[in-house]
Short mmCIF file of C-alpha atoms and ligand atoms in Angstrom, two decimals:
data_model
loop_
_atom_site.label_atom_id
_atom_site.label_comp_id
_atom_site.label_asym_id
_atom_site.label_seq_id
_atom_site.Cartn_x
_atom_site.Cartn_y
_atom_site.Cartn_z
CA MET A 722 97.19 -40.15 45.47
CA VAL A 723 96.35 -43.58 43.47
CA GLU A 724 97.16 -46.56 46.00
CA LYS A 725 99.89 -48.98 45.05
CA THR A 726 97.84 -51.79 43.57
CA GLU A 727 95.54 -49.69 42.08
CA TRP A 728 98.06 -47.73 40.17
CA GLU A 729 99.53 -51.45 39.06
CA GLN A 730 96.21 -52.15 37.75
CA VAL A 731 95.39 -48.86 35.51
CA LEU A 732 99.65 -49.14 34.37
CA SER A 733 98.95 -52.88 33.39
CA VAL A 734 95.51 -51.90 31.60
CA ALA A 735 97.02 -48.63 30.07
CA SER A 736 99.77 -50.96 28.38
CA LYS A 737 97.12 -53.10 26.86
CA MET A 738 95.52 -49.47 25.14
CA ALA A 739 96.62 -48.46 21.76
CA PHE A 740 98.25 -44.88 23.50
CA GLU A 741 101.18 -43.36 21.92
CA GLY A 742 104.15 -42.44 23.81
CA GLU A 743 106.17 -42.95 26.90
CA PHE A 744 104.16 -43.18 30.16
CA LEU A 745 104.63 -40.76 32.50
CA ASP A 746 101.85 -40.80 35.10
CA CYS A 747 98.44 -41.16 36.24
CA GLU A 748 95.82 -39.78 38.62
CA PRO A 749 92.09 -39.82 39.05
CA LEU A 750 89.94 -38.11 37.36
CA GLY A 751 86.11 -36.76 38.08
CA ALA A 752 83.43 -36.59 40.21
CA GLY A 753 81.40 -39.99 38.69
CA HIS A 754 79.97 -42.22 40.95
CA ILE A 755 79.55 -45.17 38.83
CA ASN A 756 82.76 -45.82 36.70
CA LYS A 757 86.35 -45.41 38.19
CA THR A 758 88.06 -43.20 36.38
CA TYR A 759 91.90 -41.77 35.91
CA SER A 760 93.63 -39.87 33.34
CA VAL A 761 96.50 -40.96 32.12
CA ARG A 762 99.36 -39.16 30.30
CA TYR A 763 101.87 -39.86 27.89
CA ARG A 764 105.50 -37.84 26.55
CA GLN A 765 104.98 -37.61 22.74
CA ALA A 766 107.80 -37.99 20.52
CA ASP A 767 108.29 -34.15 19.98
CA ASP A 768 108.21 -33.99 24.44
CA SER A 769 104.36 -32.44 24.53
CA VAL A 770 102.18 -34.86 26.60
CA ARG A 771 99.19 -36.84 25.28
CA THR A 772 96.57 -37.17 27.72
CA TYR A 773 94.05 -40.07 27.91
CA VAL A 774 91.15 -41.52 29.88
CA LEU A 775 91.04 -44.60 31.21
CA GLN A 776 87.81 -45.83 32.46
CA GLN A 777 87.08 -49.14 34.21
CA ILE A 778 83.38 -49.66 33.04
CA ASN A 779 80.53 -50.80 36.23
CA ASP A 780 79.39 -54.21 34.88
CA SER A 781 77.13 -54.65 37.61
CA ILE A 782 74.90 -52.46 35.93
CA PHE A 783 76.02 -51.95 32.43
CA ASP A 784 76.31 -54.64 29.87
CA VAL A 785 78.87 -53.82 28.52
CA ALA A 786 79.28 -54.61 25.10
CA GLN A 787 75.80 -53.50 24.39
CA LEU A 788 76.80 -49.86 25.76
CA MET A 789 80.38 -49.59 23.78
CA ALA A 790 78.21 -50.89 21.04
CA ASN A 791 75.79 -47.82 21.76
CA ILE A 792 78.59 -45.39 22.18
CA VAL A 793 80.65 -46.74 18.82
CA ALA A 794 77.50 -45.62 17.06
CA VAL A 795 76.59 -42.48 18.57
CA THR A 796 80.14 -41.14 18.04
CA SER A 797 80.54 -42.15 14.73
CA PHE A 798 77.16 -40.22 13.70
CA LEU A 799 78.35 -37.26 15.67
CA LYS A 800 81.62 -37.51 13.65
CA GLN A 801 79.90 -37.00 10.58
CA LYS A 802 77.32 -34.69 11.47
CA ILE A 803 80.64 -32.66 13.10
CA GLU A 804 82.49 -33.07 10.01
CA ALA A 805 79.63 -31.83 7.79
CA GLU A 806 79.27 -28.53 9.70
CA GLY A 807 82.92 -27.88 9.36
CA GLY A 808 83.61 -28.51 13.19
CA ASP A 809 87.01 -30.66 14.89
CA PRO A 810 85.73 -33.99 15.40
CA THR A 811 88.64 -34.73 17.19
CA ARG A 812 87.77 -32.60 19.76
CA GLU A 813 83.66 -32.20 19.40
CA THR A 814 83.01 -35.52 20.14
CA LEU A 815 84.44 -38.42 22.53
CA ASN A 816 87.40 -40.55 20.34
CA LEU A 817 87.33 -44.06 21.50
CA ILE A 818 91.27 -45.35 21.69
CA PRO A 819 91.04 -49.19 20.58
CA THR A 820 93.23 -51.90 22.71
CA LYS A 821 96.64 -52.78 20.68
CA GLN A 822 94.42 -55.40 19.53
CA GLY A 823 92.13 -53.28 17.99
CA GLU A 824 89.23 -53.79 20.22
CA GLN A 825 86.80 -51.27 21.27
CA TYR A 826 87.41 -52.57 25.22
CA TYR A 827 89.93 -54.05 27.28
CA CYS A 828 89.11 -57.28 29.40
CA ASP A 829 91.42 -57.91 32.24
CA SER A 830 92.06 -60.90 34.16
CA GLN A 831 89.63 -60.02 36.91
CA GLY A 832 87.13 -60.07 34.04
CA LYS A 833 86.69 -56.26 34.69
CA SER A 834 86.13 -53.51 31.34
CA TRP A 835 88.60 -50.75 30.28
CA ARG A 836 88.04 -48.35 27.51
CA ALA A 837 89.77 -45.28 26.53
CA TYR A 838 89.32 -41.86 25.20
CA ASP A 839 91.32 -39.32 24.26
CA PHE A 840 91.22 -36.36 26.91
CA VAL A 841 89.26 -33.56 25.02
CA ARG A 842 92.46 -31.17 24.73
CA ASP A 843 92.49 -28.00 26.35
CA SER A 844 89.24 -28.53 27.90
CA VAL A 845 88.01 -27.59 31.47
CA CYS A 846 84.55 -29.25 33.35
CA TYR A 847 82.86 -27.70 36.41
CA GLU A 848 81.05 -29.44 38.73
CA ARG A 849 79.18 -26.15 39.67
CA ALA A 850 77.76 -23.73 37.35
CA GLU A 851 80.02 -20.84 38.56
CA ASN A 852 78.14 -18.29 37.18
CA PRO A 853 75.25 -17.61 35.05
CA LYS A 854 76.84 -16.91 31.54
CA LEU A 855 78.75 -20.81 32.24
CA PHE A 856 75.59 -22.25 32.66
CA TYR A 857 74.48 -20.89 29.39
CA GLU A 858 77.08 -22.07 27.26
CA SER A 859 76.13 -25.56 28.69
CA ALA A 860 72.70 -25.56 27.40
CA ILE A 861 73.92 -24.49 24.35
CA GLY A 862 76.35 -27.65 24.92
CA PHE A 863 73.47 -29.83 25.70
CA GLY A 864 70.76 -28.49 23.45
CA ARG A 865 73.64 -28.86 20.20
CA PHE A 866 74.42 -32.66 21.21
CA GLN A 867 70.26 -33.69 20.96
CA ARG A 868 69.62 -31.09 17.98
CA ARG A 869 73.03 -33.01 16.35
CA LEU A 870 71.36 -36.71 16.64
CA ALA A 871 68.03 -35.89 16.01
CA ASP A 872 67.87 -37.70 13.05
CA PHE A 873 69.69 -40.56 14.37
CA PRO A 874 67.47 -43.70 13.92
CA VAL A 875 66.68 -44.40 17.94
CA GLU A 876 65.39 -47.84 17.68
CA GLN A 877 69.05 -49.00 16.29
CA LEU A 878 70.02 -48.46 20.00
CA HIS A 879 70.30 -50.85 23.07
CA GLU A 880 68.14 -49.79 25.95
CA ILE A 881 71.35 -49.88 28.32
CA LEU A 882 69.37 -49.25 31.58
CA PRO A 883 65.50 -50.14 30.99
CA ASP A 884 63.52 -47.58 32.58
CA PHE A 885 66.01 -45.43 33.54
CA HIS A 886 64.01 -42.06 33.56
CA ASN A 887 60.69 -43.61 34.04
CA THR A 888 59.56 -42.23 36.85
CA PRO A 889 56.85 -44.59 38.01
CA LYS A 890 58.79 -47.18 37.77
CA ARG A 891 61.21 -45.71 40.22
CA LEU A 892 59.24 -44.65 42.57
CA GLU A 893 57.60 -48.76 42.48
CA ALA A 894 61.23 -49.55 43.07
CA LEU A 895 60.86 -47.04 46.42
CA LYS A 896 58.08 -48.79 47.74
CA ALA A 897 59.55 -52.37 47.16
CA ALA A 898 62.69 -51.20 49.14
CA ILE A 899 60.51 -49.20 51.60
CA GLU A 900 58.64 -53.17 52.25
CA ALA A 901 62.08 -55.18 52.14
CA ASP A 902 63.50 -52.33 54.71
CA PRO A 903 66.43 -54.69 54.65
CA LEU A 904 68.64 -52.28 57.50
CA GLY A 905 65.65 -50.68 59.28
CA ARG A 906 66.55 -47.19 57.80
CA VAL A 907 62.81 -46.84 56.57
CA ALA A 908 62.19 -45.33 60.43
CA THR A 909 65.32 -42.64 59.49
CA ALA A 910 63.38 -40.93 56.60
CA ARG A 911 59.58 -40.92 57.14
CA GLN A 912 59.63 -37.43 56.34
CA GLU A 913 61.33 -38.04 52.94
CA ILE A 914 59.22 -40.84 52.06
CA ALA A 915 55.61 -38.81 52.99
CA PHE A 916 57.26 -36.43 50.51
CA VAL A 917 57.59 -38.67 47.98
CA MET A 918 54.08 -40.05 48.44
CA GLN A 919 52.33 -36.75 48.32
CA ARG A 920 53.70 -36.69 44.77
CA ALA A 921 53.32 -39.97 43.79
CA GLN A 922 49.85 -39.24 41.13
CA GLU A 923 52.28 -36.56 38.83
CA THR A 924 55.23 -39.14 38.84
CA GLY A 925 53.61 -40.37 35.45
CA ILE A 926 53.12 -36.99 33.60
CA LEU A 927 55.72 -37.63 31.21
CA VAL A 928 55.69 -41.05 30.43
CA GLU A 929 52.28 -41.06 29.95
CA LEU A 930 52.81 -38.05 27.42
CA CYS A 931 54.86 -39.98 25.50
CA ARG A 932 53.25 -43.23 25.74
CA ARG A 933 50.32 -40.98 23.69
CA GLY A 934 52.47 -40.00 21.23
CA ASN A 935 52.15 -36.61 22.15
CA ILE A 936 56.08 -36.47 23.17
CA PRO A 937 58.65 -38.24 21.34
CA LEU A 938 61.09 -40.58 21.59
CA ARG A 939 64.72 -39.32 20.83
CA VAL A 940 68.55 -40.10 21.27
CA THR A 941 69.06 -38.64 24.99
CA HIS A 942 72.29 -38.27 26.82
CA ASN A 943 70.47 -39.30 29.97
CA ASP A 944 73.00 -37.61 32.55
CA THR A 945 73.01 -34.09 31.45
CA LYS A 946 74.92 -32.96 34.47
CA LEU A 947 76.96 -29.82 34.22
CA ASN A 948 80.31 -31.91 34.79
CA ASN A 949 79.00 -33.98 31.65
CA ALA A 950 79.71 -30.68 29.21
CA MET A 951 83.67 -30.16 28.48
CA PHE A 952 84.22 -26.50 28.32
CA ASP A 953 86.84 -25.27 25.54
CA ARG A 954 89.18 -23.40 27.91
CA ARG A 955 90.12 -20.55 25.23
CA THR A 956 87.06 -19.42 24.15
CA GLY A 957 84.96 -20.76 27.37
CA LYS A 958 82.28 -22.83 25.27
CA VAL A 959 81.48 -26.18 25.17
CA ILE A 960 83.33 -28.30 22.79
CA CYS A 961 82.34 -31.77 23.58
CA ILE A 962 79.53 -33.93 25.94
CA ILE A 963 80.69 -36.72 27.63
CA ASP A 964 80.07 -39.55 29.36
CA LEU A 965 77.83 -41.39 27.02
CA ASP A 966 77.45 -45.05 28.93
CA THR A 967 73.54 -43.47 29.03
CA VAL A 968 72.53 -42.50 25.43
CA MET A 969 69.96 -44.12 24.94
CA PRO A 970 66.12 -43.80 23.64
CA GLY A 971 64.65 -41.26 26.09
CA LEU A 972 62.92 -38.09 26.36
CA SER A 973 64.30 -34.70 26.02
CA LEU A 974 62.73 -33.21 29.11
CA TYR A 975 64.48 -35.40 31.66
CA ASP A 976 67.67 -34.42 29.83
CA PHE A 977 66.63 -30.60 30.24
CA GLY A 978 65.38 -31.40 33.63
CA ASP A 979 68.52 -33.26 35.18
CA SER A 980 70.54 -30.38 33.86
CA ILE A 981 68.61 -28.05 35.81
CA ARG A 982 68.02 -30.18 39.16
CA PHE A 983 72.21 -30.60 39.16
CA GLY A 984 73.01 -26.66 37.90
CA ALA A 985 70.49 -24.88 38.91
CA SER A 986 70.92 -25.79 42.66
CA THR A 987 72.61 -22.89 44.72
CA ALA A 988 74.65 -25.90 46.21
CA ALA A 989 76.41 -29.48 45.98
CA GLU A 990 73.94 -32.33 45.58
CA ASP A 991 75.18 -33.71 48.53
CA GLU A 992 75.34 -30.72 50.88
CA ARG A 993 74.01 -31.28 54.18
CA ASP A 994 73.27 -27.72 55.40
CA LEU A 995 69.49 -27.05 53.26
CA LYS A 996 69.47 -23.96 53.68
CA LYS A 997 72.32 -23.42 51.15
CA VAL A 998 70.20 -25.26 48.50
CA GLN A 999 68.02 -23.10 46.81
CA PHE A 1000 66.27 -23.55 43.20
CA ASP A 1001 67.77 -20.13 41.42
CA LEU A 1002 65.64 -18.78 38.76
CA ARG A 1003 67.95 -16.96 37.13
CA LEU A 1004 70.17 -20.29 35.83
CA PHE A 1005 66.60 -21.74 35.44
CA ASP A 1006 66.42 -18.84 32.91
CA VAL A 1007 69.58 -18.78 31.03
CA TYR A 1008 69.69 -22.76 30.77
CA THR A 1009 65.81 -22.88 29.13
CA LYS A 1010 66.99 -19.95 26.84
CA GLY A 1011 70.59 -21.93 25.78
CA TYR A 1012 69.28 -25.07 25.34
CA LEU A 1013 66.11 -23.48 23.23
CA GLU A 1014 68.74 -21.80 21.34
CA GLY A 1015 70.88 -24.85 21.29
CA THR A 1016 68.21 -27.23 20.20
CA ALA A 1017 67.01 -24.61 17.45
CA ASN A 1018 63.53 -25.36 16.80
CA THR A 1019 64.42 -29.62 17.28
CA LEU A 1020 61.79 -29.58 19.84
CA THR A 1021 57.60 -30.16 19.57
CA ASP A 1022 55.65 -27.47 21.47
CA TRP A 1023 54.67 -29.74 23.88
CA GLU A 1024 58.56 -30.40 24.57
CA ILE A 1025 58.62 -26.60 25.34
CA GLU A 1026 55.43 -26.47 27.08
CA MET A 1027 56.72 -29.21 29.53
CA MET A 1028 59.68 -28.32 30.45
CA PRO A 1029 58.65 -26.76 33.68
CA MET A 1030 57.72 -30.28 34.59
CA GLY A 1031 60.51 -32.07 33.12
CA ALA A 1032 62.96 -29.95 35.70
CA LYS A 1033 60.14 -30.89 38.41
CA LEU A 1034 60.12 -34.86 37.67
CA ALA A 1035 63.75 -35.19 36.92
CA THR A 1036 64.82 -33.80 40.54
CA LEU A 1037 61.90 -35.76 41.97
CA GLU A 1038 63.05 -39.01 40.22
CA CYS A 1039 66.69 -39.07 41.14
CA GLY A 1040 65.80 -37.82 44.95
CA ILE A 1041 63.36 -40.96 44.85
CA ARG A 1042 66.58 -42.90 43.50
CA PHE A 1043 68.95 -41.74 46.34
CA LEU A 1044 66.31 -42.60 48.91
CA THR A 1045 65.57 -45.95 47.70
CA ASP A 1046 69.37 -46.43 47.30
CA TYR A 1047 69.51 -45.18 51.10
CA ILE A 1048 67.16 -47.30 52.10
CA LEU A 1049 68.80 -50.47 50.46
CA GLY A 1050 72.12 -49.81 51.93
CA ASP A 1051 74.13 -47.73 49.31
CA VAL A 1052 74.45 -50.52 46.73
CA TYR A 1053 74.05 -48.15 43.35
CA PHE A 1054 75.33 -44.71 44.23
CA ARG A 1055 79.31 -44.49 45.84
CA ILE A 1056 79.06 -42.87 48.98
CA ASP A 1057 82.22 -41.48 51.08
CA ARG A 1058 80.11 -41.09 54.29
CA PRO A 1059 77.16 -42.83 55.81
CA GLU A 1060 73.92 -40.77 54.97
CA GLN A 1061 75.51 -39.12 52.24
CA ASN A 1062 72.38 -40.94 49.86
CA LEU A 1063 70.20 -39.35 52.23
CA ASP A 1064 71.81 -36.07 52.11
CA ARG A 1065 71.56 -36.55 48.44
CA CYS A 1066 67.65 -36.86 48.47
CA ARG A 1067 67.11 -33.97 51.11
CA THR A 1068 68.75 -31.62 48.60
CA GLN A 1069 66.41 -32.89 45.63
CA PHE A 1070 63.38 -32.62 47.23
CA LYS A 1071 63.88 -28.92 48.65
CA LEU A 1072 64.61 -28.41 44.95
CA VAL A 1073 61.57 -30.04 44.35
CA ARG A 1074 59.34 -27.93 46.77
CA GLN A 1075 60.82 -24.73 45.59
CA MET A 1076 60.20 -25.31 42.07
CA GLU A 1077 56.62 -25.68 43.15
CA GLU A 1078 56.64 -22.33 44.99
CA LYS A 1079 58.38 -20.95 41.93
CA TRP A 1080 56.15 -22.45 39.54
CA GLU A 1081 54.38 -20.00 37.62
CA LYS A 1082 57.78 -17.75 37.43
CA MET A 1083 59.04 -21.02 35.39
CA ARG A 1084 56.37 -21.45 33.28
CA ARG A 1085 56.22 -17.63 32.21
CA ILE A 1086 60.08 -17.92 32.01
CA VAL A 1087 59.61 -20.75 29.50
CA ALA A 1088 56.78 -18.96 27.42
CA GLN A 1089 59.28 -16.11 26.87
CA HIS A 1090 61.77 -17.40 25.47
CA LYS A 1091 59.74 -19.85 23.41
CA TYR A 1092 58.07 -16.67 21.81
CA SER A 1093 61.58 -15.04 20.96
CA MET A 1094 62.71 -18.20 19.77
CA ARG A 1095 60.02 -18.35 17.12
CA LYS A 1096 59.87 -14.60 16.26
CA GLN A 1097 63.70 -15.03 14.85
C1 LIG B 1056 75.05 -41.06 38.11
O1 LIG B 1056 78.08 -41.53 37.68
P1 LIG B 1056 77.19 -40.11 37.66
O2 LIG B 1056 77.61 -38.92 38.64
O3 LIG B 1056 77.60 -39.81 36.19
C2 LIG B 1056 73.57 -41.68 37.54
C3 LIG B 1056 72.78 -40.51 37.19
C4 LIG B 1056 72.44 -39.48 38.41
C5 LIG B 1056 73.81 -39.21 38.98
C6 LIG B 1056 73.50 -38.27 40.36
C7 LIG B 1056 74.54 -44.63 35.24
O4 LIG B 1056 75.81 -40.29 37.20
O5 LIG B 1056 72.11 -40.95 36.61
O6 LIG B 1056 71.63 -38.60 38.06
O7 LIG B 1056 74.82 -40.16 39.73
N1 LIG B 1056 74.08 -42.29 36.60
C8 LIG B 1056 73.69 -43.69 36.42
O8 LIG B 1056 74.99 -37.63 40.46
O9 LIG B 1056 72.91 -44.16 37.12
MG1 LIG B 1057 77.57 -39.76 34.46
#
């Protein structure tokens, strides 16, 4: 339940947005760690119900004006692409709802920024890959997102969170946190720290390939978790990719990898019982196939070759970030219980270890799908 003060606040912000109809109710939505999200429902003149998404944007990590400029640019571009492909632009990309004043977002009396979207009609999202088919469909969806943005002028986007997927810099941040150790938590995470340090040399592989021009800078989503893909209730296929906050210049391999780290695990990101956490090769297999199909030959040979490394570094990096935040006192990722960030870090490292064990199989899967794609 939304508490009263929170409820009143949401209600008051909702009244500032260009929502149509008569307010019905509102409730928290989704499982994001960064923004606060609500769904708000309005009764329409014909008695149908229209659902909007209202989000308070986390302004402690985002420059809201730049972030909104990126989202407007990318969604307008996508809309044109979708129309040209004969798709439905009202459902296949996010549609921003302006404020009653015509602004792209609303600033409340406490200086907090809010924005609104149409809830994608007849869609559903999943926290877990309940079956391989679902995960395969999500790969097609994220791949298609990548393909549709392949000719977007990447230099027009703000780098919303600089060095977001720069794994060596994430490692540097971890080292600084260890050095500072503000809460004395380093002593409780010795094994995890050692795990990272043993892999320090590998962290720069992808950024280095990009620096040398072997892999291109693209428009990337940067948060390609399964729960950022909305599935059409009727067809079971991905209809829309959401959460465009971190769309910015980046590497496709981190997008691919982030999907794998989240979706090809058999357990939740914060599972405490590590026995339940397994890296599922079958899921890696179907996602790879779907992503190659969805991107439809937009990826270069180097990008395809490095897909296993994308999976490994995205997972290692996320674990490094959780560990850093645990050491610093959970200042970035929202937690519901103590040590949740340490648990999150442990699941990521378990997955990394299993990827290392299954490395050759991962490479073979990628090679097979590349071969069958190119044959067509
Ligand atoms: C954050 O808020 P959410 O869950 O969409 C984070 C991602 C992490 C993810 C881990 C802007 O995303 O980078 O991979 O948590 N987003 C940001 O669950 O830092
Ligand atoms: Mg997100």
